[in-house]
Short mmCIF file of C-alpha atoms and ligand atoms in Angstrom, two decimals:
data_model
loop_
_atom_site.label_atom_id
_atom_site.label_comp_id
_atom_site.label_asym_id
_atom_site.label_seq_id
_atom_site.Cartn_x
_atom_site.Cartn_y
_atom_site.Cartn_z
CA MET A 122 99.18 -17.44 -18.10
CA ALA A 123 98.90 -15.97 -15.39
CA TYR A 124 101.87 -15.12 -13.51
CA GLN A 125 102.21 -16.71 -9.24
CA ASP A 126 103.48 -12.41 -8.22
CA PHE A 127 106.26 -10.62 -9.54
CA GLN A 128 108.75 -12.28 -8.48
CA ASP A 129 107.42 -15.12 -10.93
CA PHE A 130 107.65 -13.00 -13.91
CA ILE A 131 111.21 -11.73 -12.81
CA ALA A 132 112.02 -15.68 -12.66
CA HIS A 133 110.33 -16.35 -16.16
CA LEU A 134 112.32 -13.05 -17.79
CA GLU A 135 115.85 -14.53 -16.21
CA ARG A 136 115.11 -17.76 -18.16
CA ALA A 137 114.32 -16.02 -21.69
CA GLY A 138 118.09 -14.00 -21.25
CA GLU A 139 115.49 -10.77 -20.77
CA LEU A 140 117.14 -9.70 -17.19
CA ARG A 141 120.30 -9.03 -15.49
CA ARG A 142 121.15 -9.24 -12.05
CA ILE A 143 123.49 -6.14 -11.01
CA ARG A 144 125.29 -7.17 -7.69
CA THR A 145 127.86 -4.03 -7.52
CA ALA A 146 126.07 -1.62 -4.97
CA VAL A 147 124.57 1.27 -6.95
CA ASP A 148 122.62 4.25 -5.56
CA PRO A 149 119.16 5.13 -5.71
CA TYR A 150 119.77 8.67 -5.51
CA LEU A 151 120.59 9.35 -9.44
CA GLU A 152 122.73 6.45 -10.50
CA ILE A 153 120.17 3.84 -11.14
CA THR A 154 118.65 6.59 -13.34
CA GLU A 155 121.57 6.79 -15.32
CA ILE A 156 122.16 2.99 -15.84
CA ALA A 157 118.10 2.01 -16.33
CA ASP A 158 118.09 5.59 -18.66
CA ARG A 159 121.12 4.16 -20.95
CA VAL A 160 120.00 0.84 -21.06
CA MET A 161 116.37 2.19 -22.17
CA LYS A 162 117.97 3.74 -25.51
CA MET A 163 119.46 0.77 -26.63
CA PRO A 164 117.53 0.07 -30.26
CA ASP A 165 115.62 -2.67 -28.26
CA GLY A 166 114.72 -1.59 -25.04
CA GLY A 167 118.00 -3.29 -23.48
CA PRO A 168 117.08 -5.95 -20.74
CA ALA A 169 115.39 -6.10 -17.22
CA LEU A 170 117.42 -5.12 -14.90
CA LEU A 171 117.29 -6.63 -11.04
CA PHE A 172 119.82 -4.65 -8.57
CA GLU A 173 120.57 -6.94 -5.90
CA ASN A 174 121.95 -4.66 -4.08
CA PRO A 175 120.30 -0.89 -4.21
CA ARG A 176 122.88 1.32 -1.48
CA GLY A 177 121.25 2.08 1.62
CA SER A 178 118.37 -0.77 1.40
CA LYS A 179 118.32 -4.85 1.99
CA VAL A 180 115.20 -4.66 -0.79
CA PRO A 181 116.43 -5.68 -4.45
CA LEU A 182 114.95 -3.06 -7.04
CA ILE A 183 113.51 -4.38 -10.49
CA ILE A 184 113.57 -1.50 -12.97
CA ASN A 185 112.57 -2.03 -16.81
CA ALA A 186 111.14 -5.16 -16.51
CA PHE A 187 107.96 -3.67 -19.23
CA GLY A 188 110.68 -2.07 -21.20
CA SER A 189 110.56 -3.98 -25.05
CA ARG A 190 107.93 -5.31 -27.29
CA LYS A 191 108.83 -8.44 -25.83
CA ARG A 192 108.52 -8.02 -22.20
CA MET A 193 105.41 -6.42 -22.58
CA SER A 194 103.96 -9.04 -24.11
CA MET A 195 105.36 -11.73 -21.87
CA ALA A 196 104.03 -9.22 -19.04
CA LEU A 197 100.71 -10.27 -20.28
CA GLY A 198 101.46 -13.89 -20.87
CA VAL A 199 101.13 -13.40 -24.52
CA VAL A 200 103.86 -14.03 -27.63
CA ASP A 201 102.99 -10.54 -28.57
CA PHE A 202 100.07 -8.41 -27.12
CA GLU A 203 98.93 -7.50 -30.46
CA SER A 204 97.27 -10.86 -30.22
CA ILE A 205 95.40 -9.12 -27.40
CA GLY A 206 93.66 -6.59 -29.92
CA CYS A 207 92.81 -9.29 -31.94
CA GLU A 208 91.18 -11.57 -29.41
CA ILE A 209 88.92 -8.41 -28.20
CA GLU A 210 87.97 -8.15 -31.62
CA GLY A 211 86.86 -11.56 -32.42
CA LEU A 212 84.86 -11.36 -28.87
CA LEU A 213 83.41 -8.29 -29.98
CA LYS A 214 79.76 -9.30 -31.70
CA PRO A 215 77.38 -7.24 -33.39
CA GLU A 216 74.76 -6.93 -30.31
CA VAL A 217 77.91 -5.12 -28.17
CA PRO A 218 76.67 -1.98 -27.76
CA SER A 219 77.90 0.65 -29.94
CA GLY A 220 80.26 3.77 -28.09
CA LEU A 221 83.45 3.08 -26.10
CA VAL A 222 81.95 3.91 -22.86
CA ALA A 223 79.33 1.22 -23.55
CA ALA A 224 80.93 -1.33 -24.74
CA ALA A 225 83.78 -1.09 -21.88
CA ARG A 226 80.89 -1.15 -19.31
CA GLU A 227 79.03 -3.92 -20.69
CA PHE A 228 81.23 -5.92 -22.59
CA LEU A 229 84.29 -5.81 -20.43
CA PRO A 230 82.50 -7.27 -16.94
CA LYS A 231 80.61 -9.68 -18.86
CA LEU A 232 83.48 -10.66 -20.84
CA ALA A 233 85.16 -11.50 -17.14
CA VAL A 234 82.41 -12.84 -15.60
CA LEU A 235 81.58 -15.53 -18.39
CA ALA A 236 85.14 -16.43 -18.32
CA LYS A 237 85.42 -16.74 -14.51
CA MET A 238 87.45 -14.34 -13.94
CA PRO A 239 86.37 -11.26 -11.17
CA PRO A 240 88.53 -11.30 -8.36
CA ARG A 241 88.00 -13.73 -5.61
CA HIS A 242 88.28 -12.93 -1.82
CA ASP A 243 90.31 -14.51 -0.04
CA SER A 244 90.28 -14.54 3.78
CA GLY A 245 93.08 -13.99 5.84
CA ALA A 246 96.43 -12.45 5.32
CA GLY A 247 97.81 -12.64 1.83
CA ARG A 248 101.36 -13.06 0.65
CA CYS A 249 101.60 -9.21 0.82
CA GLN A 250 101.15 -9.15 4.34
CA GLU A 251 104.08 -11.86 6.22
CA VAL A 252 105.54 -8.46 7.72
CA VAL A 253 103.20 -5.60 8.65
CA LEU A 254 104.78 -2.82 10.43
CA THR A 255 102.63 -0.06 11.63
CA GLY A 256 103.06 2.58 14.31
CA ASP A 257 106.51 4.09 14.83
CA ALA A 258 107.92 0.96 12.99
CA ILE A 259 106.54 2.30 9.62
CA ASP A 260 109.85 3.83 7.82
CA LEU A 261 109.81 4.01 3.72
CA GLY A 262 113.43 4.24 4.28
CA ILE A 263 113.60 0.51 4.08
CA LEU A 264 112.39 0.88 0.01
CA PRO A 265 115.60 1.60 -2.68
CA ILE A 266 113.05 4.47 -3.63
CA LEU A 267 114.71 6.17 -6.35
CA HIS A 268 115.45 10.16 -6.35
CA CYS A 269 114.77 9.99 -9.91
CA TRP A 270 116.51 13.17 -12.03
CA PRO A 271 118.99 15.87 -10.65
CA GLN A 272 115.54 18.78 -10.45
CA ASP A 273 113.42 16.28 -8.12
CA GLY A 274 111.67 17.36 -5.58
CA GLY A 275 112.94 14.35 -3.85
CA ARG A 276 112.11 10.84 -3.96
CA TYR A 277 109.46 8.81 -5.81
CA ILE A 278 107.83 5.76 -6.22
CA THR A 279 107.25 5.56 -9.85
CA LEU A 280 105.24 1.93 -10.41
CA PRO A 281 102.89 2.14 -7.68
CA LEU A 282 99.23 0.21 -7.63
CA VAL A 283 96.74 3.23 -6.16
CA PHE A 284 93.62 1.12 -4.60
CA THR A 285 90.93 3.50 -3.39
CA ASN A 286 86.70 2.75 -3.71
CA ASP A 287 84.42 4.86 -4.56
CA PRO A 288 82.18 6.38 -1.29
CA ASN A 289 78.62 5.98 -3.18
CA THR A 290 79.21 2.82 -4.73
CA GLY A 291 81.60 0.98 -3.09
CA LYS A 292 82.85 0.37 -6.69
CA ARG A 293 86.85 0.17 -6.88
CA ASN A 294 89.79 1.98 -8.91
CA VAL A 295 93.18 1.13 -9.08
CA GLY A 296 95.28 4.05 -11.04
CA MET A 297 98.83 4.52 -11.63
CA TYR A 298 99.72 7.45 -9.94
CA ARG A 299 103.23 8.50 -8.87
CA VAL A 300 104.22 8.81 -4.79
CA GLN A 301 106.90 11.57 -3.82
CA VAL A 302 108.26 10.44 -0.46
CA PHE A 303 107.72 13.67 2.14
CA ASP A 304 109.29 11.26 5.11
CA LYS A 305 109.08 7.93 6.59
CA CYS A 306 105.34 8.06 7.05
CA THR A 307 103.95 10.81 4.31
CA THR A 308 103.98 10.76 1.05
CA GLY A 309 102.04 12.96 -1.99
CA MET A 310 99.77 11.79 -4.29
CA HIS A 311 99.93 13.09 -7.50
CA TRP A 312 96.15 11.91 -8.73
CA GLN A 313 95.37 14.41 -11.62
CA MET A 314 92.04 16.16 -11.56
CA HIS A 315 91.02 13.98 -14.56
CA LYS A 316 92.05 10.88 -13.03
CA VAL A 317 89.29 8.52 -10.82
CA GLY A 318 91.24 8.43 -7.87
CA ALA A 319 91.34 12.24 -7.59
CA GLU A 320 87.40 12.25 -7.83
CA HIS A 321 87.09 9.15 -5.61
CA ALA A 322 88.79 11.38 -2.67
CA ARG A 323 86.26 14.37 -3.70
CA LEU A 324 83.14 12.81 -3.48
CA ARG A 325 84.95 11.42 0.24
CA ALA A 326 85.42 15.07 0.85
CA GLU A 327 82.12 16.16 -0.39
CA LYS A 328 81.00 13.63 2.68
CA LYS A 329 83.39 15.71 5.19
CA GLN A 330 85.52 12.17 5.10
CA LYS A 331 89.26 11.07 4.86
CA ILE A 332 89.63 8.75 1.99
CA GLU A 333 92.06 5.10 2.63
CA VAL A 334 94.32 4.68 -0.06
CA ALA A 335 96.08 1.21 -0.66
CA ILE A 336 99.40 1.80 -2.73
CA VAL A 337 100.54 -1.61 -4.48
CA LEU A 338 103.78 -2.70 -5.55
CA GLY A 339 104.29 -5.64 -7.54
CA GLY A 340 101.10 -8.50 -7.92
CA ASP A 341 101.42 -10.99 -11.56
CA PRO A 342 102.57 -7.85 -14.12
CA ALA A 343 99.05 -7.79 -16.10
CA LEU A 344 97.56 -5.76 -12.70
CA THR A 345 100.57 -2.65 -12.87
CA TYR A 346 99.71 -2.87 -16.75
CA ALA A 347 95.86 -2.48 -16.08
CA ALA A 348 96.36 0.52 -13.59
CA THR A 349 98.11 2.50 -16.34
CA ALA A 350 94.57 1.18 -18.92
CA PRO A 351 92.26 3.83 -19.68
CA LEU A 352 89.17 1.90 -18.20
CA PRO A 353 86.28 3.90 -18.29
CA PRO A 354 85.40 5.19 -14.81
CA GLY A 355 83.63 2.39 -12.44
CA ILE A 356 85.26 -0.70 -14.89
CA ASP A 357 87.36 -2.40 -12.07
CA GLU A 358 90.87 -2.61 -13.23
CA MET A 359 91.41 -5.62 -11.17
CA LEU A 360 88.37 -7.38 -13.30
CA PHE A 361 90.50 -5.96 -16.59
CA ALA A 362 93.85 -7.88 -15.10
CA GLY A 363 91.64 -11.11 -14.40
CA PHE A 364 90.96 -10.94 -18.00
CA LEU A 365 94.51 -10.39 -19.62
CA ARG A 366 95.67 -12.90 -17.36
CA LYS A 367 93.11 -15.33 -17.64
CA LYS A 368 92.76 -16.32 -14.29
CA PRO A 369 91.07 -14.08 -11.28
CA VAL A 370 92.95 -11.80 -9.14
CA HIS A 371 93.21 -12.91 -5.39
CA LEU A 372 92.35 -10.20 -3.29
CA VAL A 373 92.75 -10.05 0.81
CA LYS A 374 91.95 -7.38 2.96
CA ALA A 375 94.22 -4.63 4.18
CA LYS A 376 95.53 -4.73 7.66
CA THR A 377 94.54 -0.91 8.38
CA VAL A 378 92.47 0.37 5.73
CA ASP A 379 88.71 -1.18 3.92
CA LEU A 380 90.03 -2.37 0.90
CA GLU A 381 91.09 -5.13 -0.80
CA VAL A 382 94.72 -5.38 -2.03
CA PRO A 383 96.37 -8.33 -4.27
CA GLU A 384 97.06 -10.91 -2.48
CA ASP A 385 100.37 -11.57 -4.44
CA ALA A 386 101.59 -7.91 -4.13
CA GLU A 387 105.40 -7.55 -3.48
CA ILE A 388 104.85 -4.61 -0.69
CA VAL A 389 101.73 -2.36 0.11
CA ILE A 390 101.47 0.60 2.02
CA GLU A 391 98.30 1.86 3.30
CA GLY A 392 97.17 5.31 5.01
CA THR A 393 94.78 8.05 4.72
CA VAL A 394 94.52 11.17 2.34
CA ASP A 395 92.19 14.58 3.69
CA LEU A 396 91.93 16.61 0.79
CA THR A 397 92.30 19.77 3.39
CA GLU A 398 95.61 18.92 3.42
CA GLN A 399 97.92 20.04 0.57
CA ARG A 400 101.50 20.35 -0.11
CA MET A 401 103.91 21.32 -2.66
CA GLU A 402 104.71 17.83 -5.06
CA GLY A 403 107.61 18.17 -7.40
CA PRO A 404 108.85 18.96 -9.26
CA PHE A 405 109.49 15.50 -11.59
CA GLY A 406 111.23 14.45 -14.23
CA ASP A 407 108.66 13.45 -16.50
CA HIS A 408 107.32 10.89 -19.10
CA THR A 409 107.30 14.72 -21.16
CA GLY A 410 110.83 14.45 -20.97
CA TYR A 411 110.59 17.59 -19.05
CA TYR A 412 110.32 18.40 -15.72
CA SER A 413 106.74 18.84 -14.23
CA LEU A 414 106.48 21.59 -12.09
CA ALA A 415 105.85 21.81 -8.65
CA ASP A 416 102.46 21.90 -7.42
CA MET A 417 99.73 21.29 -4.65
CA TYR A 418 98.61 17.75 -4.12
CA PRO A 419 97.15 15.91 -1.53
CA VAL A 420 99.26 14.28 1.55
CA VAL A 421 99.31 10.44 2.06
CA HIS A 422 99.56 9.89 5.96
CA LEU A 423 100.84 5.84 6.37
CA THR A 424 98.66 3.73 8.82
CA ALA A 425 100.89 0.29 8.01
CA ILE A 426 103.56 -0.94 4.94
CA THR A 427 102.77 -5.07 5.00
CA HIS A 428 105.13 -7.11 2.31
CA ARG A 429 106.67 -10.04 2.23
CA ARG A 430 109.55 -11.53 3.68
CA ASN A 431 111.92 -11.14 1.32
CA PRO A 432 110.19 -8.72 -1.78
CA VAL A 433 111.16 -7.22 -4.75
CA TYR A 434 110.58 -3.43 -5.14
CA PRO A 435 109.65 -2.90 -8.86
CA CYS A 436 110.13 0.93 -10.10
CA THR A 437 110.58 2.75 -13.47
CA ILE A 438 111.87 6.07 -14.94
CA VAL A 439 110.15 8.24 -16.89
CA GLY A 440 112.10 10.85 -18.99
CA GLN A 441 113.12 12.02 -22.96
CA PRO A 442 111.24 8.95 -24.48
CA PRO A 443 111.90 6.55 -25.72
CA MET A 444 111.66 4.84 -22.05
CA GLU A 445 109.77 1.68 -20.30
CA ASP A 446 106.88 3.42 -19.86
CA GLY A 447 106.40 3.49 -24.06
CA TRP A 448 105.68 -0.04 -23.95
CA LEU A 449 103.10 0.02 -21.44
CA GLY A 450 101.51 2.89 -24.27
CA LYS A 451 102.04 0.63 -26.95
CA ALA A 452 100.11 -2.19 -25.50
CA THR A 453 96.97 0.36 -24.72
CA GLU A 454 96.94 1.60 -28.77
CA ARG A 455 96.61 -1.95 -29.63
CA LEU A 456 94.60 -3.39 -27.37
CA PHE A 457 92.16 -0.39 -27.09
CA LEU A 458 91.89 -0.33 -30.83
CA PRO A 459 89.16 -2.36 -31.16
CA LEU A 460 86.77 -0.80 -28.67
CA LEU A 461 87.43 2.77 -30.60
CA LYS A 462 86.93 0.69 -33.48
CA LEU A 463 83.14 -0.09 -31.89
CA THR A 464 82.63 3.94 -31.98
CA LEU A 465 84.52 4.69 -35.00
CA PRO A 466 84.24 1.73 -37.55
CA GLU A 467 86.17 3.87 -40.23
CA VAL A 468 89.11 3.25 -38.19
CA VAL A 469 91.74 1.11 -39.73
CA ASP A 470 94.94 1.48 -37.18
CA MET A 471 96.18 4.23 -35.48
CA ASN A 472 99.51 5.11 -34.27
CA LEU A 473 100.47 6.90 -30.95
CA PRO A 474 104.32 7.47 -32.03
CA VAL A 475 106.38 7.15 -28.45
CA GLU A 476 107.72 10.71 -29.44
CA GLY A 477 103.98 11.72 -28.59
CA ILE A 478 104.56 11.18 -25.03
CA PHE A 479 101.28 9.08 -25.64
CA HIS A 480 98.58 12.44 -26.21
CA ASN A 481 100.96 14.48 -27.89
CA ILE A 482 100.66 12.63 -31.38
CA ALA A 483 98.00 10.30 -32.63
CA LEU A 484 98.31 9.14 -36.49
CA VAL A 485 95.01 7.56 -37.69
CA SER A 486 93.70 5.93 -40.70
CA ILE A 487 90.08 5.52 -42.32
CA LYS A 488 88.18 4.49 -44.75
CA LYS A 489 86.61 7.11 -46.01
CA ARG A 490 83.34 7.09 -47.34
CA TYR A 491 81.85 11.05 -46.99
CA PRO A 492 82.54 14.31 -46.78
CA GLY A 493 84.05 16.15 -43.26
CA GLN A 494 84.62 12.32 -42.01
CA ALA A 495 87.95 13.04 -40.85
CA PHE A 496 86.81 15.87 -38.83
CA LYS A 497 84.20 13.86 -37.35
CA VAL A 498 86.90 11.10 -36.15
CA MET A 499 88.96 13.75 -34.58
CA HIS A 500 86.02 15.64 -32.74
CA ALA A 501 85.12 11.67 -31.36
CA LEU A 502 88.69 10.90 -30.32
CA TRP A 503 88.77 14.11 -28.64
CA GLY A 504 85.31 13.01 -26.67
CA MET A 505 86.44 9.56 -25.98
CA GLY A 506 88.19 8.98 -21.95
CA GLN A 507 91.73 10.00 -22.10
CA ALA A 508 91.87 10.51 -25.85
CA MET A 509 90.27 13.80 -24.85
CA PHE A 510 94.16 14.76 -24.28
CA THR A 511 95.45 14.24 -28.34
CA LYS A 512 97.17 17.55 -28.53
CA MET A 513 97.33 16.73 -32.40
CA ILE A 514 95.03 13.69 -34.40
CA PHE A 515 96.47 13.15 -38.31
CA VAL A 516 93.92 11.21 -40.12
CA PHE A 517 94.98 9.61 -43.30
CA ASP A 518 93.19 7.72 -45.52
CA ALA A 519 93.04 3.70 -45.49
CA GLU A 520 95.80 2.80 -47.54
CA VAL A 521 98.33 4.75 -45.51
CA ASP A 522 100.41 2.66 -43.05
CA VAL A 523 100.27 4.90 -40.14
CA GLN A 524 102.83 3.01 -38.20
CA ASN A 525 105.55 4.42 -40.56
CA VAL A 526 105.86 7.52 -39.64
CA GLN A 527 108.23 8.79 -42.90
CA GLU A 528 104.89 7.83 -44.85
CA CYS A 529 102.67 10.03 -42.65
CA LEU A 530 104.78 12.73 -43.12
CA TRP A 531 105.26 12.25 -46.76
CA ARG A 532 101.48 12.36 -47.01
CA LEU A 533 100.80 14.82 -44.75
CA GLY A 534 103.30 17.54 -46.34
CA ASN A 535 101.47 16.56 -49.92
CA ASN A 536 97.77 16.45 -48.83
CA ILE A 537 96.72 18.85 -46.79
CA ASP A 538 95.84 22.96 -47.29
CA PRO A 539 96.25 23.98 -43.97
CA GLU A 540 93.64 26.60 -43.86
CA ARG A 541 90.72 24.18 -45.01
CA ASP A 542 92.18 20.75 -43.63
CA THR A 543 92.99 21.69 -40.44
CA CYS A 544 90.06 22.12 -37.26
CA ILE A 545 91.62 24.03 -33.79
CA VAL A 546 89.40 22.97 -30.17
CA ARG A 547 89.63 24.24 -26.98
CA GLY A 548 89.27 21.69 -24.24
CA PRO A 549 90.72 19.57 -21.37
CA ILE A 550 94.65 19.44 -21.91
CA ASP A 551 97.04 16.74 -19.80
CA VAL A 552 97.79 18.63 -16.81
CA LEU A 553 101.63 17.80 -17.85
CA ASP A 554 101.86 19.61 -20.71
CA HIS A 555 103.50 22.86 -19.73
CA SER A 556 102.70 24.73 -23.13
CA SER A 557 98.79 25.26 -22.69
CA ARG A 558 97.83 28.82 -21.56
CA THR A 559 96.49 27.14 -18.20
CA LEU A 560 96.97 24.48 -16.12
CA GLY A 561 94.91 21.76 -17.90
CA PHE A 562 92.99 23.79 -20.48
CA GLY A 563 94.23 24.80 -23.95
CA SER A 564 93.72 23.81 -27.88
CA LYS A 565 94.22 21.08 -29.31
CA ILE A 566 94.34 20.70 -33.37
CA GLY A 567 93.83 18.07 -36.04
CA PHE A 568 95.05 17.58 -39.64
CA ASP A 569 92.47 15.97 -42.39
CA CYS A 570 95.52 14.45 -44.54
CA THR A 571 93.22 12.29 -46.57
CA ARG A 572 92.06 12.86 -50.74
CA LYS A 573 89.87 15.45 -50.92
CA LEU A 574 86.07 15.09 -52.16
CA PRO A 575 84.38 17.24 -54.45
CA ALA A 576 81.59 17.13 -51.92
CA GLU A 577 84.39 19.14 -49.61
CA GLY A 578 84.60 22.11 -52.08
CA PHE A 579 87.75 20.60 -53.86
CA ASP A 580 86.74 20.57 -57.41
CA ARG A 581 90.41 20.03 -58.86
CA GLU A 582 91.72 16.94 -59.87
CA TRP A 583 93.49 14.33 -57.21
CA PRO A 584 96.52 13.08 -58.45
CA ASP A 585 97.38 9.01 -58.54
CA VAL A 586 100.61 7.90 -56.47
CA ILE A 587 103.34 7.24 -58.59
CA GLU A 588 103.26 3.08 -58.79
CA MET A 589 105.44 1.26 -61.71
CA SER A 590 102.76 -0.74 -63.61
CA VAL A 591 102.49 -4.48 -62.82
CA ASP A 592 103.62 -5.98 -65.76
CA VAL A 593 107.10 -4.29 -65.32
CA LYS A 594 107.89 -4.72 -62.56
CA ALA A 595 107.03 -8.85 -63.09
CA LYS A 596 109.40 -8.42 -65.81
CA VAL A 597 112.29 -6.79 -64.23
CA ASP A 598 111.38 -9.50 -61.21
CA ALA A 599 112.27 -12.06 -63.73
CA LEU A 600 115.43 -9.96 -65.14
CA TRP A 601 116.72 -8.59 -61.66
CA ASN A 602 119.33 -11.99 -61.13
CA ASP A 603 120.76 -11.13 -64.51
CA LEU A 604 121.67 -7.28 -63.74
CA GLY A 605 124.35 -7.66 -61.36
CA ILE A 606 122.80 -4.72 -59.08
C1 LIG B 765 104.45 5.51 -15.27
C2 LIG B 765 103.51 5.88 -15.25
C3 LIG B 765 103.70 7.15 -14.44
C4 LIG B 765 102.12 7.61 -14.34
N1 LIG B 765 102.04 8.69 -13.10
C5 LIG B 765 100.85 9.26 -13.31
C6 LIG B 765 100.52 10.36 -12.17
O1 LIG B 765 101.49 10.73 -11.17
N2 LIG B 765 99.30 10.67 -11.96
C7 LIG B 765 98.47 11.13 -13.20
O2 LIG B 765 97.28 10.99 -12.85
N3 LIG B 765 98.54 9.72 -14.14
C8 LIG B 765 99.84 8.64 -14.11
N4 LIG B 765 99.85 8.33 -15.02
C9 LIG B 765 98.64 8.18 -15.93
C10 LIG B 765 97.27 6.75 -15.34
O3 LIG B 765 97.92 6.07 -14.46
C11 LIG B 765 96.88 6.75 -16.21
O4 LIG B 765 96.07 7.42 -16.97
C12 LIG B 765 95.63 5.67 -15.78
O5 LIG B 765 94.85 5.19 -17.17
C13 LIG B 765 94.84 6.59 -14.81
O6 LIG B 765 94.17 5.65 -14.27
P1 LIG B 765 92.35 5.82 -13.86
O7 LIG B 765 91.13 6.20 -15.12
O8 LIG B 765 91.40 4.90 -12.97
O9 LIG B 765 92.61 7.15 -12.49
C14 LIG B 765 101.02 7.05 -14.87
C15 LIG B 765 101.20 6.67 -15.81
C16 LIG B 765 102.43 5.29 -16.23
C17 LIG B 765 102.15 4.39 -17.33
MN1 LIG B 766 90.19 3.19 -13.48
#
């Protein structure tokens, strides 16, 4: 199901009892964070919060719109996002090429084209351009942009969809990269070195040119999710969003840059980046639960702000888990599992527990058939797109429920001889990892928690897990009500 825009999604949340309106004036400087953090820490993720009077701005602010299983599912227009994984699995035919990148490259566009989901190009102005501010009128101060945590380097736009085009192919990319506000018409751009936006900027810089960017807020919530999804470079996030919402995304020409932007967005911030100009960005209270340290990042000079007549400002906060962004991560875990299984058919399930902040801990179960297979799965994951950031991979046998972390700890403790069953490798590390020896480079470890085979040099007997016999269980079942327990 497709939404008309983010405000339509908000209306659906409200009708489903998933939204609280807050009329009290609250300060975007730290106060909204404290309220939102308490709500996100509620056992069910609490409700979405619509702050109608953020202090200092006329624009209402929505936060925690994706912050529960139900709302993340609603954002993707389904009852439960698990069903999209099943849908993708069902659509994957044997003729689909193996390999995650090849599959995504050939399968997703084909799917979207078949379903007539490629973006539509509208002429004229979009709803996102009802108000156009250029020149001296550009002022980010109109928006209730959060200063999230006490040691943050400033205010940050936290739910931005950053649009760029590849200068060689013209192909679009949309990634979510935080945007620090430097002044009313200048911002930072925190695209990390491994991300596609950064690559587009490098390709532009090779031509001694600036890169144009559009920083989009809002639109159908499927667009916001698509910006966070680990699609291979060259796959258009707007095509993927079209597949998710079962309706093409409508795009219009931006006002001052040669980019297309979603017609239904709330706010669009247009600008240019010259990679020769870098400025200290950060610190920022990050999704690791720690502050990410300040570092040099490119600067965006705004050329326009366009918005609806009555926009809403979508945002989030990140910090110690669990937080709203954990649900964006969970959706990725479920949607991308079938694609991962194309390359690794032995994989049964995968859990990226929220405490592992997405890339620190992966729990994977496999149908093990041959010696060394757990190690093969680890190496494959470390070679697969953004899964390369996974710092610790634990591989279990098929019968282990990897969604049950307690069961995983029990199996892990019992089943490994650490010297024999671990594998340490070096490679790229997430830029936000503060423990790695240098920024972006360090080590990763895999644990083979599967039952060991003789061919793996294990010549002892492997014991069975303790379980009661079926007939005794049936007998006790029949007796149970008479036992008075
Ligand atoms: C709330 C949120 C904030 C994020 N902030 C950043 C960021 O500041 N920089 C970054 O490189 N990635 C950030 N990410 C992760 C990227 O959005 C993600 O890796 C995405 O797949 C990148 O897309 P790309 O492959 O098109 O570059 C963030 C993700 C979320 C959910
Ligand atoms: Mn991308």
